[in-house]
mmCIF file with all atom_site columns, C-alpha atoms in Angstrom:
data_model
loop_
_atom_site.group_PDB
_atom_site.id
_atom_site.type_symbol
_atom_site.label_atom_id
_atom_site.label_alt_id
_atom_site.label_comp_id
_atom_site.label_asym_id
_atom_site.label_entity_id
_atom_site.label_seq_id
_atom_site.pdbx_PDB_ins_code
_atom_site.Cartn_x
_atom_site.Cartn_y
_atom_site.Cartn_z
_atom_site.occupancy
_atom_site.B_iso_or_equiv
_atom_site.pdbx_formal_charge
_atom_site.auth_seq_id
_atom_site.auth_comp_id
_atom_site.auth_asym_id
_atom_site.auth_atom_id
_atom_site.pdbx_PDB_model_num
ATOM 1   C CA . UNK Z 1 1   ? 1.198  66.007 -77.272 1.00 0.00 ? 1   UNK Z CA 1
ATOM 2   C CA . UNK Z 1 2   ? 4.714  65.868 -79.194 1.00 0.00 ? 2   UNK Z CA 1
ATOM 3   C CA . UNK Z 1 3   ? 7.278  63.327 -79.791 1.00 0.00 ? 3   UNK Z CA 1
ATOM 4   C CA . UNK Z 1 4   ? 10.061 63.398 -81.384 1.00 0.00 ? 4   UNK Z CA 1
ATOM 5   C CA . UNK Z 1 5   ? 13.114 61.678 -81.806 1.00 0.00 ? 5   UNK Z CA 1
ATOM 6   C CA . UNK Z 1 6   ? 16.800 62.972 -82.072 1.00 0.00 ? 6   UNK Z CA 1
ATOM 7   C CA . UNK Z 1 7   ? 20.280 62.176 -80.675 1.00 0.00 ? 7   UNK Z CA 1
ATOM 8   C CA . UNK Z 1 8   ? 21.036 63.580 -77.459 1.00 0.00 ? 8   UNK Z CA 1
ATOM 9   C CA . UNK Z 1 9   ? 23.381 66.158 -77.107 1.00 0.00 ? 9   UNK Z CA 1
ATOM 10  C CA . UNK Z 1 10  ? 26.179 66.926 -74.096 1.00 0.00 ? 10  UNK Z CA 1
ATOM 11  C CA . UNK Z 1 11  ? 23.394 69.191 -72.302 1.00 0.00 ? 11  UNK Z CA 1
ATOM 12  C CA . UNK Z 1 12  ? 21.016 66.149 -71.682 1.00 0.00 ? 12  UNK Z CA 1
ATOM 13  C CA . UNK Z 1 13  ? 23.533 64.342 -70.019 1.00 0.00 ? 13  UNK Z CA 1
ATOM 14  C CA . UNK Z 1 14  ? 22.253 64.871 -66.217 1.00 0.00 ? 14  UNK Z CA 1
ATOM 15  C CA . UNK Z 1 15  ? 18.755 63.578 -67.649 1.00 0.00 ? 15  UNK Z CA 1
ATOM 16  C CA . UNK Z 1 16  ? 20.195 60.373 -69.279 1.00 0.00 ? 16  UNK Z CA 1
ATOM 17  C CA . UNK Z 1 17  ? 21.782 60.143 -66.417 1.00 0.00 ? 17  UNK Z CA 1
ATOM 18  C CA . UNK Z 1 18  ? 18.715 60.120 -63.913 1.00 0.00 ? 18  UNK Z CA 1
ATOM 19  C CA . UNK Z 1 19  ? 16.479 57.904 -66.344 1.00 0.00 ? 19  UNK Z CA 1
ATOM 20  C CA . UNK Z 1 20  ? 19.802 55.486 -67.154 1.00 0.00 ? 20  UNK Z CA 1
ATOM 21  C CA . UNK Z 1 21  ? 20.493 55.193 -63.496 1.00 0.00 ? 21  UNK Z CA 1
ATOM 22  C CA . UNK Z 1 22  ? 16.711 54.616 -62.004 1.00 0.00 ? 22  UNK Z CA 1
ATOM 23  C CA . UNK Z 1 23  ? 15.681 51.925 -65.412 1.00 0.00 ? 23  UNK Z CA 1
ATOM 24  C CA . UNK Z 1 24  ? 18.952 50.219 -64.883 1.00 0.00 ? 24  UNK Z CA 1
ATOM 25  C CA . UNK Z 1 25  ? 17.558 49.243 -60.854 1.00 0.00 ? 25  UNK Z CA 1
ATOM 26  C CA . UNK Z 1 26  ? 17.157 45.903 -61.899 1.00 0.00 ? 26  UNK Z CA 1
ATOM 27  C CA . UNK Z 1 27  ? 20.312 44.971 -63.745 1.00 0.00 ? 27  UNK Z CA 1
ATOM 28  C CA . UNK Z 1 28  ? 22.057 46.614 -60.698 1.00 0.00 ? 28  UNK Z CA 1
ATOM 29  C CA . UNK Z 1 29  ? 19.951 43.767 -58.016 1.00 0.00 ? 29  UNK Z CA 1
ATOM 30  C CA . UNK Z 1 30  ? 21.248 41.085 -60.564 1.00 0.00 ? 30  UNK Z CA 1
ATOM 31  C CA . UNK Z 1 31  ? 24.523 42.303 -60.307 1.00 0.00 ? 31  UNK Z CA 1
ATOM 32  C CA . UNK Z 1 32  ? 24.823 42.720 -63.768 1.00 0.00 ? 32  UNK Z CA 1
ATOM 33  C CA . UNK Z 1 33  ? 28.151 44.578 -64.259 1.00 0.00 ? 33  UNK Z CA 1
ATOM 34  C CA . UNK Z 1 34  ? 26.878 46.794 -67.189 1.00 0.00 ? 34  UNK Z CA 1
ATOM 35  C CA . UNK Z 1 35  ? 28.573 49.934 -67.862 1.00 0.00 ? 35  UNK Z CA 1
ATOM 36  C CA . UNK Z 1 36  ? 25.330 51.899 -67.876 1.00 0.00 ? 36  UNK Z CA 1
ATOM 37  C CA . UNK Z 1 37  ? 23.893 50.498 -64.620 1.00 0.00 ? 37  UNK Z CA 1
ATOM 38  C CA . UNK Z 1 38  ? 26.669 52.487 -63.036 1.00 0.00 ? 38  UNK Z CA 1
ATOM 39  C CA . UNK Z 1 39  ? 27.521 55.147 -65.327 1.00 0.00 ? 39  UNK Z CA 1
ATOM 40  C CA . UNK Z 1 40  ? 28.717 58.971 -63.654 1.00 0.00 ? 40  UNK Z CA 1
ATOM 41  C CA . UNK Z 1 41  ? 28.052 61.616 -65.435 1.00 0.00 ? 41  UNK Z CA 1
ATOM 42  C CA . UNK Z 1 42  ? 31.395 61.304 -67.119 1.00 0.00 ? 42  UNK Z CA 1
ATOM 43  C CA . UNK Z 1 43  ? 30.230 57.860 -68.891 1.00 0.00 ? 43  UNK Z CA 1
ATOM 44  C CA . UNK Z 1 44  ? 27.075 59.437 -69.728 1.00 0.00 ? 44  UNK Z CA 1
ATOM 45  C CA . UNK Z 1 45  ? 29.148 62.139 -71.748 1.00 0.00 ? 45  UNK Z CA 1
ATOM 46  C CA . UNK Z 1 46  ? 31.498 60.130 -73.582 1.00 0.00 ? 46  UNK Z CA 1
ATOM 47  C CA . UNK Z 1 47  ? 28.612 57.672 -74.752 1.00 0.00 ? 47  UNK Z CA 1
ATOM 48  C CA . UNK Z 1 48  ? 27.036 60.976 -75.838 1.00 0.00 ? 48  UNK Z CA 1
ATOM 49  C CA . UNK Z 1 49  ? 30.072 62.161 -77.614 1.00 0.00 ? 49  UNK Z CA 1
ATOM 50  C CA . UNK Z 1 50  ? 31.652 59.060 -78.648 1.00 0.00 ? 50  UNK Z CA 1
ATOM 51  C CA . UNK Z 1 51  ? 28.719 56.925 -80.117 1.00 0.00 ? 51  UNK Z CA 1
ATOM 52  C CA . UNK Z 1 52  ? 24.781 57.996 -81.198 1.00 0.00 ? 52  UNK Z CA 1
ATOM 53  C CA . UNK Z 1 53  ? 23.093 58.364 -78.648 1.00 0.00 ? 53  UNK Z CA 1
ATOM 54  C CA . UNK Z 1 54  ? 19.356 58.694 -79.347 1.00 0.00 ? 54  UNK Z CA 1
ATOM 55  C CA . UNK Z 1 55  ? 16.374 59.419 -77.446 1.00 0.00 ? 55  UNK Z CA 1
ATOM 56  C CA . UNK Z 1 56  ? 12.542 60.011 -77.300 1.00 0.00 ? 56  UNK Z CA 1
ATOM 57  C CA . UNK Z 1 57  ? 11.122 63.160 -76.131 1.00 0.00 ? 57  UNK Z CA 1
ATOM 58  C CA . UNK Z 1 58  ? 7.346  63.800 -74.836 1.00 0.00 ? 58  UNK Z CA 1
ATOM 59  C CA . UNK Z 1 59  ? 6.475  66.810 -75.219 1.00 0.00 ? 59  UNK Z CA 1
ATOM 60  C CA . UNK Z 1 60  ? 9.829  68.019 -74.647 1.00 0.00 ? 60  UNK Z CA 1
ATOM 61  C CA . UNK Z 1 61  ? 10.847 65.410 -71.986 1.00 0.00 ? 61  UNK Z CA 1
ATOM 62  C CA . UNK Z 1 62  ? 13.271 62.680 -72.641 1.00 0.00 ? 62  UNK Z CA 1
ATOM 63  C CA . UNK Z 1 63  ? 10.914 59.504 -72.144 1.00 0.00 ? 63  UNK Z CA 1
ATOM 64  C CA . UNK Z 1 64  ? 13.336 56.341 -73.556 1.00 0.00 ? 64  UNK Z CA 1
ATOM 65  C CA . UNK Z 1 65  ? 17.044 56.382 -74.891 1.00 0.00 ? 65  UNK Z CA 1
ATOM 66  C CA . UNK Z 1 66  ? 19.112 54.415 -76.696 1.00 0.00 ? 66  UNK Z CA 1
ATOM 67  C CA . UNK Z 1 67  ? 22.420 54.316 -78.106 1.00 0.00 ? 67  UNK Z CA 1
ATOM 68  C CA . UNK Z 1 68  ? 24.191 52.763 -81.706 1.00 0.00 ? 68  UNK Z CA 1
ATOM 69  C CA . UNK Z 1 69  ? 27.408 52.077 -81.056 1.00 0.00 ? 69  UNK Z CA 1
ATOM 70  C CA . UNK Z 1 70  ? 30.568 53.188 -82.743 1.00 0.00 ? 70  UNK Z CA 1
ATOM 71  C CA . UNK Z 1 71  ? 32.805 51.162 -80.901 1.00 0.00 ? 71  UNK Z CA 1
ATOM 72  C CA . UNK Z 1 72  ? 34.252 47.414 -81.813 1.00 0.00 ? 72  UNK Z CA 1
ATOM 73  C CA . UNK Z 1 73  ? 32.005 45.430 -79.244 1.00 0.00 ? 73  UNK Z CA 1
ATOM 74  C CA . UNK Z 1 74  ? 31.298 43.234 -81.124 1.00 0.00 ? 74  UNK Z CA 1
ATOM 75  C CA . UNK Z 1 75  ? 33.434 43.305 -84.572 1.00 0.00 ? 75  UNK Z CA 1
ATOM 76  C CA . UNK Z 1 76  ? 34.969 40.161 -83.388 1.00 0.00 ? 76  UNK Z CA 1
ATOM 77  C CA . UNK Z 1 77  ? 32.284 37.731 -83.765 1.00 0.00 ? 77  UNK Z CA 1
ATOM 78  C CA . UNK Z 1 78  ? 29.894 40.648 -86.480 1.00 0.00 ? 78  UNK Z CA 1
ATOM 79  C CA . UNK Z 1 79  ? 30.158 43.755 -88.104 1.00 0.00 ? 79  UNK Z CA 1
ATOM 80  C CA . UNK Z 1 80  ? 26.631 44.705 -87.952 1.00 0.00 ? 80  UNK Z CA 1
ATOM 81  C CA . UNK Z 1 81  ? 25.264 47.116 -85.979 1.00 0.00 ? 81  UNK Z CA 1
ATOM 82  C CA . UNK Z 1 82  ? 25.823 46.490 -82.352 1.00 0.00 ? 82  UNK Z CA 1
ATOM 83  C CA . UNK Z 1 83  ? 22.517 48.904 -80.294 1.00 0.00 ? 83  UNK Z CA 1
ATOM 84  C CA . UNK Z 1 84  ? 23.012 49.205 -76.405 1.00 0.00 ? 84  UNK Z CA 1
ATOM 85  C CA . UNK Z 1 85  ? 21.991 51.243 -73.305 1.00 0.00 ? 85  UNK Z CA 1
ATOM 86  C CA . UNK Z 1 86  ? 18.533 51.116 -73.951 1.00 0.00 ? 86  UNK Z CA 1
ATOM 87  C CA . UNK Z 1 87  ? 16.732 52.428 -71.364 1.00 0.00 ? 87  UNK Z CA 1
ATOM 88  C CA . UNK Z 1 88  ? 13.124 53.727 -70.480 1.00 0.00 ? 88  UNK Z CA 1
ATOM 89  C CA . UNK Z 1 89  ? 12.553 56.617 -67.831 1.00 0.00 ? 89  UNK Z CA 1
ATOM 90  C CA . UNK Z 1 90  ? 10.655 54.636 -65.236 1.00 0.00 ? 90  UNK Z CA 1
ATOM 91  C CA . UNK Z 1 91  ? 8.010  57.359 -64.854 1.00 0.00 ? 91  UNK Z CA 1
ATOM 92  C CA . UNK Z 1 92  ? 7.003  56.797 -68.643 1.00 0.00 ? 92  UNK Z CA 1
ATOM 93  C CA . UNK Z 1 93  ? 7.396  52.502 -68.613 1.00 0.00 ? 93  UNK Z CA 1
ATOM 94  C CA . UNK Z 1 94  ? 4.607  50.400 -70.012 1.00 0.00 ? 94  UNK Z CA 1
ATOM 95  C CA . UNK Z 1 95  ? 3.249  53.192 -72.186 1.00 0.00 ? 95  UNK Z CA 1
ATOM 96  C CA . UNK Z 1 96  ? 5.289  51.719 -75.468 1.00 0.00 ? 96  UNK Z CA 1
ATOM 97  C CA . UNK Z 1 97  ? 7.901  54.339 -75.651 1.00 0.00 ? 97  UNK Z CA 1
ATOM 98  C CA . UNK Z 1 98  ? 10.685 52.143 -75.980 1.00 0.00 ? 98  UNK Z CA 1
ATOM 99  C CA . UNK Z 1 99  ? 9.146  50.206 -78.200 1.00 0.00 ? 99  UNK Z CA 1
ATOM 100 C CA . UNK Z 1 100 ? 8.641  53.361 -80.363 1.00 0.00 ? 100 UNK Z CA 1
ATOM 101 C CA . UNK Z 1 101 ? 12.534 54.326 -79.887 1.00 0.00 ? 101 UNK Z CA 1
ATOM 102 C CA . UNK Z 1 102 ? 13.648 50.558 -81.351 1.00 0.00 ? 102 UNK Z CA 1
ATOM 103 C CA . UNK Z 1 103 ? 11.386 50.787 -84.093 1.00 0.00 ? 103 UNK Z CA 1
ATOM 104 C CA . UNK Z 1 104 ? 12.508 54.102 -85.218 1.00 0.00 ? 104 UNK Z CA 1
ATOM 105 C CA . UNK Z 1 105 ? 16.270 53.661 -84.534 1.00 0.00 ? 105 UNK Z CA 1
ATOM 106 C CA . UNK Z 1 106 ? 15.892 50.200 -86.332 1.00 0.00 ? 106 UNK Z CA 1
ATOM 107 C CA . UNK Z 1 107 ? 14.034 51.805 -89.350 1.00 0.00 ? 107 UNK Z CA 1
ATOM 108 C CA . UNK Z 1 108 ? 15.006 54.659 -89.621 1.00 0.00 ? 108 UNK Z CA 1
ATOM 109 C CA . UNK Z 1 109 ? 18.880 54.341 -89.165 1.00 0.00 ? 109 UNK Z CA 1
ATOM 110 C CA . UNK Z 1 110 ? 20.284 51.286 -88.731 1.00 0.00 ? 110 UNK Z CA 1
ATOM 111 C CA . UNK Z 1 111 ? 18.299 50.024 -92.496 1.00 0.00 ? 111 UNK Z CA 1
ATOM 112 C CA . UNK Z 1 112 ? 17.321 53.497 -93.758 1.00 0.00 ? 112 UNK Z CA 1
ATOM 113 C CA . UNK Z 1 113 ? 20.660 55.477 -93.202 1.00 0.00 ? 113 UNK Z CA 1
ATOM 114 C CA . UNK Z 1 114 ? 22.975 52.886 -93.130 1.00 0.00 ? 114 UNK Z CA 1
ATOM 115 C CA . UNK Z 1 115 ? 21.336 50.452 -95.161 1.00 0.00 ? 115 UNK Z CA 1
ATOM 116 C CA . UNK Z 1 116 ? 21.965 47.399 -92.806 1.00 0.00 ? 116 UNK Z CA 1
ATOM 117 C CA . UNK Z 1 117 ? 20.317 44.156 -93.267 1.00 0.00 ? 117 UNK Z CA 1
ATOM 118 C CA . UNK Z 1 118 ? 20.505 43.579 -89.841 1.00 0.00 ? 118 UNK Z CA 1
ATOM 119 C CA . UNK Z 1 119 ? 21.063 44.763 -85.956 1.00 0.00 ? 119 UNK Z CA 1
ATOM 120 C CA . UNK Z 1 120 ? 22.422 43.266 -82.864 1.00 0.00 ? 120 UNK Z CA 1
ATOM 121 C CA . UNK Z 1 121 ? 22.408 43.741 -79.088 1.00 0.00 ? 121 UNK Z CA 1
ATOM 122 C CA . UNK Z 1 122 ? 23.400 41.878 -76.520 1.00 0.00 ? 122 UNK Z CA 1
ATOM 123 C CA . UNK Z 1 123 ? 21.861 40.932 -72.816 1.00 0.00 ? 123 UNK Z CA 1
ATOM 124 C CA . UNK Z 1 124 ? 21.773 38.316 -70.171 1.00 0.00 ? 124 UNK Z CA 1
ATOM 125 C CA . UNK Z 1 125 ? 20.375 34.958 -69.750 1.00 0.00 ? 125 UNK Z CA 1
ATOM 126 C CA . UNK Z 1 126 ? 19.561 35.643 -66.179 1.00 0.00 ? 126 UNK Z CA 1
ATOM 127 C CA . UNK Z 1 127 ? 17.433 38.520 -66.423 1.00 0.00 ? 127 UNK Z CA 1
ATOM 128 C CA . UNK Z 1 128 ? 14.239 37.577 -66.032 1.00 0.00 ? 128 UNK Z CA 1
ATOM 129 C CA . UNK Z 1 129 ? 11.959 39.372 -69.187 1.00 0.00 ? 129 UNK Z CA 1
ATOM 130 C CA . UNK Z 1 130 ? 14.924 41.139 -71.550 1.00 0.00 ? 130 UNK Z CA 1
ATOM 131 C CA . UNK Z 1 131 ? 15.507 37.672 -73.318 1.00 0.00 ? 131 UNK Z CA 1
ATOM 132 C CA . UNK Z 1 132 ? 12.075 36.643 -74.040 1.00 0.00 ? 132 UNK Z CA 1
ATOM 133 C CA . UNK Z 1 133 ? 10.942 40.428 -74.706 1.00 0.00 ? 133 UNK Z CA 1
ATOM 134 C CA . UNK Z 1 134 ? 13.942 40.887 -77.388 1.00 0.00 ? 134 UNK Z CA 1
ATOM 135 C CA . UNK Z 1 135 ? 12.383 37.656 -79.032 1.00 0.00 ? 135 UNK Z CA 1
ATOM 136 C CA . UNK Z 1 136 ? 9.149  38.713 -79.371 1.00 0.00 ? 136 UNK Z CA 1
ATOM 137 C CA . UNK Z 1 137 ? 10.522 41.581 -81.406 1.00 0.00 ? 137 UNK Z CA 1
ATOM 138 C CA . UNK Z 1 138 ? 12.490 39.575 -83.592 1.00 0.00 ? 138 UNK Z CA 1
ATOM 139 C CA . UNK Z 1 139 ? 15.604 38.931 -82.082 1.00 0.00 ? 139 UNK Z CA 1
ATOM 140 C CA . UNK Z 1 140 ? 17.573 35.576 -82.521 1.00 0.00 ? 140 UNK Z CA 1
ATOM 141 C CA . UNK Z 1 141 ? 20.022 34.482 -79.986 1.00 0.00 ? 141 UNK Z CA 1
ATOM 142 C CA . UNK Z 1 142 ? 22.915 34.136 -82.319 1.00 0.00 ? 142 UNK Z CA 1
ATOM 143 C CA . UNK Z 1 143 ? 26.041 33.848 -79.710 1.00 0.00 ? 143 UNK Z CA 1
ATOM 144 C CA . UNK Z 1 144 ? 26.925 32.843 -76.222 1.00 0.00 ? 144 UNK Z CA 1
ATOM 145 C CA . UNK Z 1 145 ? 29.398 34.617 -74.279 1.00 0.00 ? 145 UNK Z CA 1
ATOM 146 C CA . UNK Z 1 146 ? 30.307 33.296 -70.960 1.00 0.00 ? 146 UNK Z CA 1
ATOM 147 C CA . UNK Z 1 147 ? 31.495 36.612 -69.242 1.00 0.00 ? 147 UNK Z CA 1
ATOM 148 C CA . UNK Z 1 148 ? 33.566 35.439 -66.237 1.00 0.00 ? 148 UNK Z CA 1
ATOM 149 C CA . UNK Z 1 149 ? 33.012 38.641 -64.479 1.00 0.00 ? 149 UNK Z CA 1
ATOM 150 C CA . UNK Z 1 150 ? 30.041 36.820 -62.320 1.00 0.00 ? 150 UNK Z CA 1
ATOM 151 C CA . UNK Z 1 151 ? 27.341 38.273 -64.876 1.00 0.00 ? 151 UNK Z CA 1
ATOM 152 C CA . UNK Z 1 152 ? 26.825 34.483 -66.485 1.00 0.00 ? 152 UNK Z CA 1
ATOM 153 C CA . UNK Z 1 153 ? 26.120 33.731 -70.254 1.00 0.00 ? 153 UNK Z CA 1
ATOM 154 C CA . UNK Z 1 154 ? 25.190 36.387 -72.217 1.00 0.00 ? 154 UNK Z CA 1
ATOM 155 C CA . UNK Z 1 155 ? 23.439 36.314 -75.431 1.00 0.00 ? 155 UNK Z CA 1
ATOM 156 C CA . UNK Z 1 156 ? 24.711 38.432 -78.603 1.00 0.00 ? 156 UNK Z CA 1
ATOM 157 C CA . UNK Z 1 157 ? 21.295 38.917 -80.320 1.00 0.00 ? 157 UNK Z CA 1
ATOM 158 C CA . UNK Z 1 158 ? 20.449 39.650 -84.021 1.00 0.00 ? 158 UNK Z CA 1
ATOM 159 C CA . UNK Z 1 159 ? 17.046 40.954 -85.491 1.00 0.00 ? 159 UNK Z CA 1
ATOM 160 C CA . UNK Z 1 160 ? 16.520 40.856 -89.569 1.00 0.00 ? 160 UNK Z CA 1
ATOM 161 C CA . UNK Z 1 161 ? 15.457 44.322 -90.703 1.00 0.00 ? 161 UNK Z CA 1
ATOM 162 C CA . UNK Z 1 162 ? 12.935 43.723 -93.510 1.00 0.00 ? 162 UNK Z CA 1
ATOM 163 C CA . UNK Z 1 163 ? 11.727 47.458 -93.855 1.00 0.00 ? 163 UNK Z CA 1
ATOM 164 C CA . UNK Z 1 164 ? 11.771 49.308 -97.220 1.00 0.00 ? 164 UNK Z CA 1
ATOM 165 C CA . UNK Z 1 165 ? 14.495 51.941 -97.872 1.00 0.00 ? 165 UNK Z CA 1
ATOM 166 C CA . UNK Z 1 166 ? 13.353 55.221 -96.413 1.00 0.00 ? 166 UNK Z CA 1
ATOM 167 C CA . UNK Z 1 167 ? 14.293 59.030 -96.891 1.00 0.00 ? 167 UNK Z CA 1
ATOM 168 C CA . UNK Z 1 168 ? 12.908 59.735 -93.651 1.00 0.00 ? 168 UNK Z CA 1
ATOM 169 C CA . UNK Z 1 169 ? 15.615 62.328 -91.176 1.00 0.00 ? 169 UNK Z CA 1
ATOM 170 C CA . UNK Z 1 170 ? 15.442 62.583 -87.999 1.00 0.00 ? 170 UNK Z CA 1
ATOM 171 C CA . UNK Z 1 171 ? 13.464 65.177 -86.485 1.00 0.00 ? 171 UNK Z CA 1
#
């Protein structure tokens, strides 16, 4: 059994978009109005193309994804490094893959490559685990955002990378 971890090109767009689509379920019920919960294939591309997109593969199959952003998010309030559309493929949940994926991404590239002291993401107080779940990996609310789009306060999230520089590519 094989895992690797690389960014995701144009041709694994239809996948993202399956495992996006069924792992966002729940942020769709909360009517959460999160790009990725109702991403077309289009969005999927240009997230692909525009950003870094990374994901997890199984022994060949994509098993978690998650994507660094390029874009200004964020810039207004930080300029650190702003992670989103993380996502799990529901078939593979609970078996620490996305775990695996932030750790990596975290290590890896956001400290090792681009030598960051630091990483944010943001989510919502009302769903029910992503809050407490970021927390227990290190993340600090830092910032409230009161949305007015019906999604409620959102919380811009920071996590202090402590690792030691690494050489380490991506493979």
């Amino acid at each position: 059994m094989s895992e690797r971890v690389r960014l995701a090109e144009l041709r694994d767009a239809e996948v993202l978009l399956d495992v996006i689509y069924r792992a966002y379920a729940l942020i769709r019920e909360l009517g959460l109005h999160w790009p990725a919960a109702t991403a077309d294939l289009a969005l999927i591309q240009d997230n692909i193309a525009t950003n870094d997109c990374y994901v997890l593969e199984k022994d060949g199959a994509i098993v978690a994804t998650i994507t660094l952003s390029k874009g200004d998010e964020v810039k207004a309030i930080t300029e650190l490094p702003f992670i989103k559309w993380f996502a799990v493929n529901p078939d593979s949940s609970g078996q620490g893959y996305g775990g695996k994926l932030l750790d990596w991404v975290e290590e890896h590239v956001i400290h090792g490559q681009l030598g960051a002291p630091a990483v944010t993401l943001a989510t919502a107080h009302k769903h029910p685990w992503l809050v407490p779940m970021y927390e227990r990996r290190g993340y600090a609310r830092i910032h409230e955002i009161e949305t007015q789009n019906g999604d409620g306060i959102m919380y811009l999230m920071r996590k202090t990378l402590e690792y030691k520089p690494t050489n380490t590519q991506r493979g």
